[in-house]
Coordinates of C-alpha atoms in Angstrom, one line a residue:
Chain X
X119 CA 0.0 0.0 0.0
X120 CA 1.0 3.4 -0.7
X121 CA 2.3 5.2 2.0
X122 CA 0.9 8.9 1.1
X123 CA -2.9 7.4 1.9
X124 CA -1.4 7.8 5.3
X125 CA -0.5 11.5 4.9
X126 CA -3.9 12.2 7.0
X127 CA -2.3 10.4 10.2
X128 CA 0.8 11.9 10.1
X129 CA -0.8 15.4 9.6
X130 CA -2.7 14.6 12.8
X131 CA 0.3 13.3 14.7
X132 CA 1.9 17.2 13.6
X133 CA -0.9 18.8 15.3
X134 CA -0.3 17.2 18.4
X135 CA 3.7 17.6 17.9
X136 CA 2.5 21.4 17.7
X137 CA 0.0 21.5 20.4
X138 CA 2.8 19.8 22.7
X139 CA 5.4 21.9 21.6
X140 CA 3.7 25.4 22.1
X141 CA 2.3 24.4 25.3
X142 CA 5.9 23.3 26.3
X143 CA 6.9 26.8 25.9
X144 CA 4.8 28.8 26.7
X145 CA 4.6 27.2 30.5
X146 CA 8.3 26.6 30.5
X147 CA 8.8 30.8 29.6
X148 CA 6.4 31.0 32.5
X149 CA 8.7 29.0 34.5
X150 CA 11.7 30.6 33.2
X151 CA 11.0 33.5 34.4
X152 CA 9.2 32.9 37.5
X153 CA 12.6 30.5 38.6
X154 CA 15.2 32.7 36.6
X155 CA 13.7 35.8 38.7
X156 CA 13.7 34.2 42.0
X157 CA 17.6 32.7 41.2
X158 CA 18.4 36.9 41.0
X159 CA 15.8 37.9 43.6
X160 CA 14.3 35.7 45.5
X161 CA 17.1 35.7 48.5
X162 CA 18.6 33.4 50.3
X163 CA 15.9 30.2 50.3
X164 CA 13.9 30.9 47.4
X165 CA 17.1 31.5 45.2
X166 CA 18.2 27.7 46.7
X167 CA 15.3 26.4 45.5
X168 CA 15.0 27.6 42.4
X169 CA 18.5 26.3 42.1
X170 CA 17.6 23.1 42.5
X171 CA 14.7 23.1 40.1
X172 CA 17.3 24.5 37.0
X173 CA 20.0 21.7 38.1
X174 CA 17.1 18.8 38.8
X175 CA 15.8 19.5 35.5
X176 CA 19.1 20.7 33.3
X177 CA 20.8 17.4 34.7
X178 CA 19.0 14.5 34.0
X179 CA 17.8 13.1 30.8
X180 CA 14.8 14.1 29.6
X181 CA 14.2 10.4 28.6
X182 CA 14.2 9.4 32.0
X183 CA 12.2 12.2 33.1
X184 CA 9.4 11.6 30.7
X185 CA 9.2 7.8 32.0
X186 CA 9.6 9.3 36.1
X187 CA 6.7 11.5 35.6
X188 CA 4.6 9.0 33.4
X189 CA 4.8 5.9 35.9
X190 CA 5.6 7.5 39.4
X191 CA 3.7 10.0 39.7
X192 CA 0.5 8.0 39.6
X193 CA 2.0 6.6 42.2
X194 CA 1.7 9.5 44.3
X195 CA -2.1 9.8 43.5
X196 CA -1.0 12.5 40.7
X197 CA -2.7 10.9 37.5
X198 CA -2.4 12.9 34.3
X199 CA -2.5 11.7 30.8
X200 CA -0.2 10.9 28.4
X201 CA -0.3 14.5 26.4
X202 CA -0.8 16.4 29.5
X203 CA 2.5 14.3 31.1
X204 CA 4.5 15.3 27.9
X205 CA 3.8 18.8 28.2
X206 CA 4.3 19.5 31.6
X207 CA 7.8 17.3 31.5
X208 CA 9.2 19.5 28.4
X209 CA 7.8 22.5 30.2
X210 CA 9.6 22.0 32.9
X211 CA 12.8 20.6 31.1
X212 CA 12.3 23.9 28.8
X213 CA 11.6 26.1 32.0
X214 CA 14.9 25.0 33.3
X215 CA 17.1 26.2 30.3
X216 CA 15.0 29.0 30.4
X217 CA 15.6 30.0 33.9
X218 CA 19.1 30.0 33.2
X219 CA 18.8 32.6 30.4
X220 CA 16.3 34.9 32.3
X221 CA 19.1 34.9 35.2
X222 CA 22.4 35.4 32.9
X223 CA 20.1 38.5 31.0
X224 CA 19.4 39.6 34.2
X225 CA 23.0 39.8 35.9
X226 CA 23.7 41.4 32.3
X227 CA 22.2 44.2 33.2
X228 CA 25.0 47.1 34.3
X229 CA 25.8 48.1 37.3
X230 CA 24.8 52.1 36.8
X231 CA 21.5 51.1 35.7
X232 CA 21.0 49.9 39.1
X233 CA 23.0 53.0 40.6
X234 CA 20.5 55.1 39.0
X235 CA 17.2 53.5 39.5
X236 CA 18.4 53.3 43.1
X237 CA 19.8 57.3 43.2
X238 CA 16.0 57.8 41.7
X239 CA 14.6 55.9 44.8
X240 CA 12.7 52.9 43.5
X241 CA 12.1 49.8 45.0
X242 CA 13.5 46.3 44.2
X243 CA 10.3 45.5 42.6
X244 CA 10.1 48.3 40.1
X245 CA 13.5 48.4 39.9
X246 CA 13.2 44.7 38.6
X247 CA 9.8 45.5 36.8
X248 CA 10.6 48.7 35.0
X249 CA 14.7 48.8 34.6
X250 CA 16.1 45.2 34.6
X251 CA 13.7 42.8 33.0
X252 CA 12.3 44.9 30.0
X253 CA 16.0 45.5 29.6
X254 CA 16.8 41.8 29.8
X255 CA 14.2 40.8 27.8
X256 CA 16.1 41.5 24.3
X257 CA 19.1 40.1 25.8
X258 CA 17.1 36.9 26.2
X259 CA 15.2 36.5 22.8
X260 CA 18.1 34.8 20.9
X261 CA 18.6 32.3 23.8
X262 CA 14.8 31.4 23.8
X263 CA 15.0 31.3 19.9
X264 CA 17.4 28.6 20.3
X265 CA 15.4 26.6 23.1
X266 CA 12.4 27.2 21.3
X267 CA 13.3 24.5 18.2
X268 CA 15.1 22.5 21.0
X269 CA 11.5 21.7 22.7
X270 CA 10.3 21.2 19.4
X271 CA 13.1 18.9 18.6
X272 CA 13.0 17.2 22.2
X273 CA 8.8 16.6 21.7
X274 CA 9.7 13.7 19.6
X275 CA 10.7 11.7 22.8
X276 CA 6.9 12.0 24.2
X277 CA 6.3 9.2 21.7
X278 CA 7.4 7.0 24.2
X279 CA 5.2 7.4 26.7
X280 CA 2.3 6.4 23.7
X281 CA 1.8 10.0 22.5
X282 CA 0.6 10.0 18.8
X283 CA 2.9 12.8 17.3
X284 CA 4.5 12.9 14.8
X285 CA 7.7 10.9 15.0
X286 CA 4.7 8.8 16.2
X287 CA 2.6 8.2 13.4
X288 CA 5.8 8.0 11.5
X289 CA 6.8 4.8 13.0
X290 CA 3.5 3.4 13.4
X291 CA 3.3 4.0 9.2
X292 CA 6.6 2.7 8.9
X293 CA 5.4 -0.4 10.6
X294 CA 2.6 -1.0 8.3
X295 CA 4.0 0.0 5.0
X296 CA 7.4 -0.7 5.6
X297 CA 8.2 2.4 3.3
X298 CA 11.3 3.6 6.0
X299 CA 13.3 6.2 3.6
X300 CA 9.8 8.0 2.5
X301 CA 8.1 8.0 5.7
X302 CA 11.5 9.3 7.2
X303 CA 12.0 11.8 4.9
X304 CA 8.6 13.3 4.9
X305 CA 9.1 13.5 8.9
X306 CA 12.3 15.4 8.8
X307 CA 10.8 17.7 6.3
X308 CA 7.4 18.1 8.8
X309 CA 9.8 19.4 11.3
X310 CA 12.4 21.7 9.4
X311 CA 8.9 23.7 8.0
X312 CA 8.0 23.4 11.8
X313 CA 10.8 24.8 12.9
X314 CA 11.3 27.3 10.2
X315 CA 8.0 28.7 11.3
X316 CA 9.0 28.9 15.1
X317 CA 11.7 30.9 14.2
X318 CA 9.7 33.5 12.4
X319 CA 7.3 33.8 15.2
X320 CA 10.4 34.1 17.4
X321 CA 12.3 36.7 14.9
X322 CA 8.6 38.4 15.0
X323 CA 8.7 38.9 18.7
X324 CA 11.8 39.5 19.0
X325 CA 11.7 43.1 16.6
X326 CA 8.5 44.2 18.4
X327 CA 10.5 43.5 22.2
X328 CA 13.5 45.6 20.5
X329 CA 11.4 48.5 18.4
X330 CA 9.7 48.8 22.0
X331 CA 13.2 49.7 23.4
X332 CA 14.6 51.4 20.9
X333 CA 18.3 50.4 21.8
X334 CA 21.4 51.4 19.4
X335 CA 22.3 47.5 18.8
X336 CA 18.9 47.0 17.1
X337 CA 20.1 49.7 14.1
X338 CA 22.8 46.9 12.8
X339 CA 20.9 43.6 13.9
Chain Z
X36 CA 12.7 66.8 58.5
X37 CA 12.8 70.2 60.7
X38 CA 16.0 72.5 60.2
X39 CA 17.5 74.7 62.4
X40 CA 18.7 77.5 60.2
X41 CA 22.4 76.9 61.7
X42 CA 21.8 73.0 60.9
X43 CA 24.4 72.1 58.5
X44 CA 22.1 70.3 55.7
X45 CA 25.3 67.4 55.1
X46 CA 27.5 66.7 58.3
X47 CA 30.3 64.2 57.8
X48 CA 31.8 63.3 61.5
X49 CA 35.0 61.2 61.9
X50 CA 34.1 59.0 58.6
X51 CA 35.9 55.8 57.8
X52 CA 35.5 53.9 54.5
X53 CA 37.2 50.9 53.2
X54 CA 37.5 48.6 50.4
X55 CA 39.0 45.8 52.1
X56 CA 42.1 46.8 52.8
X57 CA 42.4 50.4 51.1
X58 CA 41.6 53.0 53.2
X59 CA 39.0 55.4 50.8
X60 CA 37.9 58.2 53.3
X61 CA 40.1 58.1 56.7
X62 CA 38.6 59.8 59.6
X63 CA 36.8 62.3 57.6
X64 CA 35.1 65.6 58.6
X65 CA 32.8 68.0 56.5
X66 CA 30.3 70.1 56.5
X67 CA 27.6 71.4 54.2
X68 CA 25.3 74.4 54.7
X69 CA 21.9 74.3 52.7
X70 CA 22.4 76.1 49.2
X71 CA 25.6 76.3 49.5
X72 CA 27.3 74.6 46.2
X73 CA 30.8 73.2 47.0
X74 CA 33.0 71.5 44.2
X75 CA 35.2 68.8 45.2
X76 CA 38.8 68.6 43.2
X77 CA 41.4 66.2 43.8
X78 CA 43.5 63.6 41.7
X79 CA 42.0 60.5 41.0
X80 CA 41.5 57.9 44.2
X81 CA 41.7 60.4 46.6
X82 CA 38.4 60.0 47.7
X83 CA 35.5 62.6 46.0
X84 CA 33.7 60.6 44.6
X85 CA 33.5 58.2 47.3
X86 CA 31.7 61.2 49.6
X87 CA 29.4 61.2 46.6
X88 CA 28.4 57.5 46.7
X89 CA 27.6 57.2 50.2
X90 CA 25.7 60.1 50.3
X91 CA 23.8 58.6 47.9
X92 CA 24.1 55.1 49.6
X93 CA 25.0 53.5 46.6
X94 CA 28.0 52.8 49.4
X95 CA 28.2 52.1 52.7
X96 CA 31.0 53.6 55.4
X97 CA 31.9 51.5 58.2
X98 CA 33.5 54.4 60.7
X99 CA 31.5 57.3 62.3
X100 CA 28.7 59.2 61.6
X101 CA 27.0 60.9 58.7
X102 CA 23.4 62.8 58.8
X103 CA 21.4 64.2 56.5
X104 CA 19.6 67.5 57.8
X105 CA 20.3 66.2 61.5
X106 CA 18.5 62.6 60.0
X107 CA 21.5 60.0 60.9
X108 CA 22.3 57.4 57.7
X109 CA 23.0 54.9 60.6
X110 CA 20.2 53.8 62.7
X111 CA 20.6 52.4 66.0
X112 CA 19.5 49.0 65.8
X113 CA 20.2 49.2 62.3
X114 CA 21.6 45.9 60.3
X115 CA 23.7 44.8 56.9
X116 CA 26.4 46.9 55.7
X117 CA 24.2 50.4 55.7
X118 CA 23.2 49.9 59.2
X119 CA 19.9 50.7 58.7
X120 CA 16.5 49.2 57.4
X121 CA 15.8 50.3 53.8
X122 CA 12.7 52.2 54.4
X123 CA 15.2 54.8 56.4
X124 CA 17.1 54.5 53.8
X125 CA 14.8 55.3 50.8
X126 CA 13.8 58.2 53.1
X127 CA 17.3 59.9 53.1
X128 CA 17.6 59.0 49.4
X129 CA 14.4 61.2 48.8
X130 CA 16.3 64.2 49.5
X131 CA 19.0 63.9 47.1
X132 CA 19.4 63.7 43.4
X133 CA 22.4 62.8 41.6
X134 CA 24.0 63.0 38.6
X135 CA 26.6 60.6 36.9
X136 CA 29.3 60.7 34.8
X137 CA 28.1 57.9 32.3
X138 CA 24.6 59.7 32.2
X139 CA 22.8 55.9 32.9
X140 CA 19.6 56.8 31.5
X141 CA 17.5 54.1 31.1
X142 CA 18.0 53.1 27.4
X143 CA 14.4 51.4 26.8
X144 CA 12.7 54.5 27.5
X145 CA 12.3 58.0 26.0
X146 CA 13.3 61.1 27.2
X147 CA 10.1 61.6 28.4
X148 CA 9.8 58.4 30.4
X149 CA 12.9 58.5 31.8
X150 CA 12.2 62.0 33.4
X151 CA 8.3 61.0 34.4
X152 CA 9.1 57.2 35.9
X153 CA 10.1 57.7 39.1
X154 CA 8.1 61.1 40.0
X155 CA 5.1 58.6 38.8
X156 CA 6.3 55.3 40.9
X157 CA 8.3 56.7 43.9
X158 CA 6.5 59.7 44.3
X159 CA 3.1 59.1 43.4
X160 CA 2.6 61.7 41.6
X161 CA -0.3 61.7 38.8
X162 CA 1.3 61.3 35.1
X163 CA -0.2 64.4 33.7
X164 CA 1.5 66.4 36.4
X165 CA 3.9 64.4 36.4
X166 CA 4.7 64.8 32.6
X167 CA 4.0 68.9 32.5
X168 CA 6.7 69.4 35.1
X169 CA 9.0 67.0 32.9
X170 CA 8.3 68.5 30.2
X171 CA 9.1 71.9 32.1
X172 CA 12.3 70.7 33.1
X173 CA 13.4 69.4 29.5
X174 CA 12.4 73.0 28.4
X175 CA 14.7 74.1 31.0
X176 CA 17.6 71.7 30.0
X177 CA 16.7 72.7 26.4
X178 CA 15.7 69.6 25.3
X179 CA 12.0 69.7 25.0
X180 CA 11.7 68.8 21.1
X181 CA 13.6 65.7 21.9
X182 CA 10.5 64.2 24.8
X183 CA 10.2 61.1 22.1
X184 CA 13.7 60.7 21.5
X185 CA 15.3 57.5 23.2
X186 CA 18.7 57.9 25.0
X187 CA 20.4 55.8 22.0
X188 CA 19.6 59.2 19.6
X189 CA 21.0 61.8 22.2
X190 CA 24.8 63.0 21.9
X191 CA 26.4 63.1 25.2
X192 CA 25.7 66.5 26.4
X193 CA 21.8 65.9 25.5
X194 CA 21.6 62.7 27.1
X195 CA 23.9 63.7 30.3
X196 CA 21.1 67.0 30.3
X197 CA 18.1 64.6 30.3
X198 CA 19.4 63.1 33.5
X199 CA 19.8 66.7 35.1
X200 CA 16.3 66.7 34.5
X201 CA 15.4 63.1 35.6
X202 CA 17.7 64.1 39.2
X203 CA 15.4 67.4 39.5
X204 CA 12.3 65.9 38.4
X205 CA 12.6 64.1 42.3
X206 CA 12.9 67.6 43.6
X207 CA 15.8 67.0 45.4
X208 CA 17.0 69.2 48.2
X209 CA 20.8 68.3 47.6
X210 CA 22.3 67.3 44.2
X211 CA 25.2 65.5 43.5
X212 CA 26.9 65.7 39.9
X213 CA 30.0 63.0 40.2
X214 CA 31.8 64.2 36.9
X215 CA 29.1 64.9 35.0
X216 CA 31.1 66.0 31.8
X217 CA 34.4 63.5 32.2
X218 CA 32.8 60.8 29.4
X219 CA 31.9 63.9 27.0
X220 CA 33.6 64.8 23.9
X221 CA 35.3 68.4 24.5
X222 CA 32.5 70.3 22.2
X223 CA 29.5 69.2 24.3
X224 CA 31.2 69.9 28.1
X225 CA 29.6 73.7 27.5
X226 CA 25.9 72.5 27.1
X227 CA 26.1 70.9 30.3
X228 CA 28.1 73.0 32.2
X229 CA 25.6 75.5 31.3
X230 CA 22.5 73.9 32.3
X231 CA 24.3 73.3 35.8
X232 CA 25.5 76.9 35.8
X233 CA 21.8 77.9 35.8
X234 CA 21.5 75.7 38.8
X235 CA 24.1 77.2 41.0
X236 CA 21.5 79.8 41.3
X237 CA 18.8 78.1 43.0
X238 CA 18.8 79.9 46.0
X239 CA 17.6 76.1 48.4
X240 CA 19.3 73.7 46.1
X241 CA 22.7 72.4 47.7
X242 CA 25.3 71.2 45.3
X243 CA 28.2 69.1 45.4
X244 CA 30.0 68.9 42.4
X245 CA 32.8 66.1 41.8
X246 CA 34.6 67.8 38.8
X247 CA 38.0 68.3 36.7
X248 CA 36.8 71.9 35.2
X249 CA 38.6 74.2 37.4
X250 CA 37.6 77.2 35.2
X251 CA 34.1 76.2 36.0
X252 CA 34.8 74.9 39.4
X253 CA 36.0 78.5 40.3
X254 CA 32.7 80.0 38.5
X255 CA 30.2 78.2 40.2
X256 CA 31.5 77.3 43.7
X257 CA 31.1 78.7 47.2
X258 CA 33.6 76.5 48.1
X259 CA 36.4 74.4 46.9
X260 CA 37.9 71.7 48.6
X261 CA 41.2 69.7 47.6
X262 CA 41.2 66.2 47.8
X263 CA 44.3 64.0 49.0
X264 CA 44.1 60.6 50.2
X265 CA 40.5 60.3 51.4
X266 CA 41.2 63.5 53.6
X267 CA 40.3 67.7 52.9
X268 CA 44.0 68.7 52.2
X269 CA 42.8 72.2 51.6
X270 CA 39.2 74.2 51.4
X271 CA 38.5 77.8 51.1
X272 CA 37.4 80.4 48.7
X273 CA 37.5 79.4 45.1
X274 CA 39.9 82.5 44.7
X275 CA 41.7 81.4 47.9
X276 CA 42.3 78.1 46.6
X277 CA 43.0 78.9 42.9
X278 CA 44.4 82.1 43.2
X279 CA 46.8 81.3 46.7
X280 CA 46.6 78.0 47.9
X281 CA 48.7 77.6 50.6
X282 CA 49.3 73.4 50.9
X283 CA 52.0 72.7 48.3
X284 CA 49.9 69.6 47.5
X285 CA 47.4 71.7 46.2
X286 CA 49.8 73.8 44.3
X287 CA 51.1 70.7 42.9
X288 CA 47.6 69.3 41.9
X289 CA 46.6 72.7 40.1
X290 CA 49.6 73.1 38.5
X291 CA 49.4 70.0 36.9
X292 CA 45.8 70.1 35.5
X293 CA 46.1 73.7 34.4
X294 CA 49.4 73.8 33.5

């Protein structure tokens, strides 16, 4: 049998790559910047714990903790399915890189910017809020560009844990047709146009955070 | 804050600062009336704009005792480096103003913005008001076509006269300008020597001025004081201490930066 009659199935299986993929980031930005902030902020505990979160998650395999999440936590009475398990374990996975960006732009931020907002009498919050993160934000966008077609690149591994995406279907077509080199290449091209795509949102965002600050390195970017 | 009219508005008393082992300010006594403007001269290191930094509490002194219109920096009970909680400290800081020598406006705003955001957040002050007096003061600096600039389109001397404005917008009753025209190219000192020049006579406004200008040091000043090794070598008159300074450190110093 011909393998394009299965084109349908793998289309599906690249809507939920998609679906996983954007939820991934979107929750691990959240968590980037929630754990990246506190790393900078959050003082003596809360900077420990956060800590912990970026090394837990940066330092073991993502393999592992897709499996961890999918069989333990039911364990603990925590019982989620399979797509909502695969987003929340690249979330966090993504929210760990993530948290290491937002707290590298942040220290990035000079010294006399902080001189001054403190000379103008503002508080740690607004300083944070108004001086260092919108300033931090541009320094962060090519870092998340990067981790952006990671997590897309990473999804693939929730097929594991019985998730019909793409690199899904594509075995499960390969299986019944047998047809490895098509099915294969068909796949890799899926997720170059996926990632092309993620990039241009990400290039998108990225102009309007820089035309909103106006800074002299976006003239030659 | 109450003053006595014979209050001195700054009183340095037996200061001590260190960086580690280096010795900044040793032992160090001075005293500012209100108004009066006082320029600080000195080579490099010797301590000036150290007196600037902790006054601003960008610093903190471990030695003695500094006060702010009779208003101590140190509080009694008070902990970390500044000794003293940060509320007391972001009430001293609401009496001063200062002005840098790398201008540090805030580059993701406009002109505007980075004259109205703290008079809006620290002060509470409504933004229309907030942005007519801002807008006032950029007339003053002689800026106000430039409210929609950002800092990145500003030479120098505009952007360093922006954050003359941003420092008065806080309506400081002390401001401090640590070399406010040492990172500017030689054509665009005289803008912002200017604008400060109009300062100098604000009647209230007390100035200390951390500056390698002498000409203008000796314009502008009530009084001068020399700088040597985190101590007042000499003070006086700006004609006293230009025209006949009488420590030959001082002759030393001014010959080499006018010679």
């Amino acid at each position: 049998m011909n393998w394009t009659a299965y084109l349908p199935m793998l289309w599906q299986g690249a809507v939920v790559t998609m679906t996983i993929t954007l939820s991934a980031i979107l929750f691990g930005v959240i968590l980037a910047f929630v754990f990246g902030i506190l790393r900078v902020e959050g003082g003596p505990i809360l900077s420990k714990v956060a800590l912990c979160y970026t090394e837990v998650f940066r330092g073991t395999s993502l393999f592992v903790q897709l499996f961890w999440f999918y069989y333990a936590l039911p364990l603990v009475g925590l019982s989620f399915d399979p797509i909502t398990t695969g987003i929340l374990v690249l979330a966090a996975h993504a929210g760990g890189y993530g948290a290491e960006i937002v707290r590298g732009a942040l220290s990035s931020v000079s010294v006399q910017q902080m001189e001054a907002a403190r000379a103008l009498n503002f508080n740690r919050l607004q300083t944070l809020f108004r001086i260092s993160l919108p300033q931090a934000v541009v320094e962060m966008m090519p870092a998340f560009g990067n981790l952006t077609i990671e997590t897309l690149k990473l999804s693939s591994l929730v097929s594991l844990i019985s998730i019909a995406d793409l690199t899904f279907s594509a075995q499960s077509i390969r299986n019944i047709t047998l047809d490895s080199t098509s099915i294969y290449s068909v796949t890799l091209v899926c997720y170059f146009a996926m990632s092309l795509m993620l990039m241009v949102v990400v290039r998108v965002i990225e102009r309007m955070v820089r035309r909103g600050n106006a800074f002299p390195r976006a003239a030659h970017s | 804050m109450t003053d006595k009219p014979s209050q001195p508005i700054i009183e340095f008393s037996n200061v001590t600062k260190r960086f580690g082992t280096l010795t900044v300010l040793d032992d160090f006594n001075f005293k500012v009336a209100k108004g009066e403007k006082v320029t600080l001269i000195g080579p490099s290191g010797s301590g000036k704009s150290t007196v600037l930094r902790i006054l601003m509490t960008l610093e903190p002194f471990q030695e003695g005792r500094l006060a702010l219109a009779g208003m101590s920096y140190h509080e009694p009970n008070g902990k970390g480096p500044f000794k003293a909680s940060e509320k007391h400290l972001h009430q001293i800081r609401s009496h001063i103003g200062m002005v840098f020598q790398s201008f540090n406006l805030f580059p993701h705003m406009t002109v505007l913005r980075n004259v109205v955001e703290a008079p809006v957040r620290v002060l509470g002050l409504p933004r229309g008001e907030a942005e007519c007096r801002a807008v006032d003061l950029l007339a003053m600096v002689g800026l106000a076509d430039k409210k929609d600039h950002y800092p990145s389109q500003l030479s120098g001397g505009q952007q360093q006269r922006v954050a003359i404005a941003r420092a008065l917008a806080m309506r400081p009753r002390v401001l401090l300008f640590d070399e406010p025209t040492s990172a500017l190219d030689p054509q665009l000192v005289g803008e912002v020597l200017s604008v400060i020049r109009g300062l100098a006579h604000e009647h209230d406004l007390t100035m200390l001025l951390v500056t390698h200008e002498m000409r203008f040091a000796r314009e502008v000043s009530d009084r001068v004081c020399f700088f040597d090794k985190g101590r007042i070598c000499e003070q006086g008159e700006p004609n006293a201490i230009f025209g006949a300074p009488k420590e030959e450190r001082t002759r030393e110093f001014l010959q080499s930066v006018l010679s």
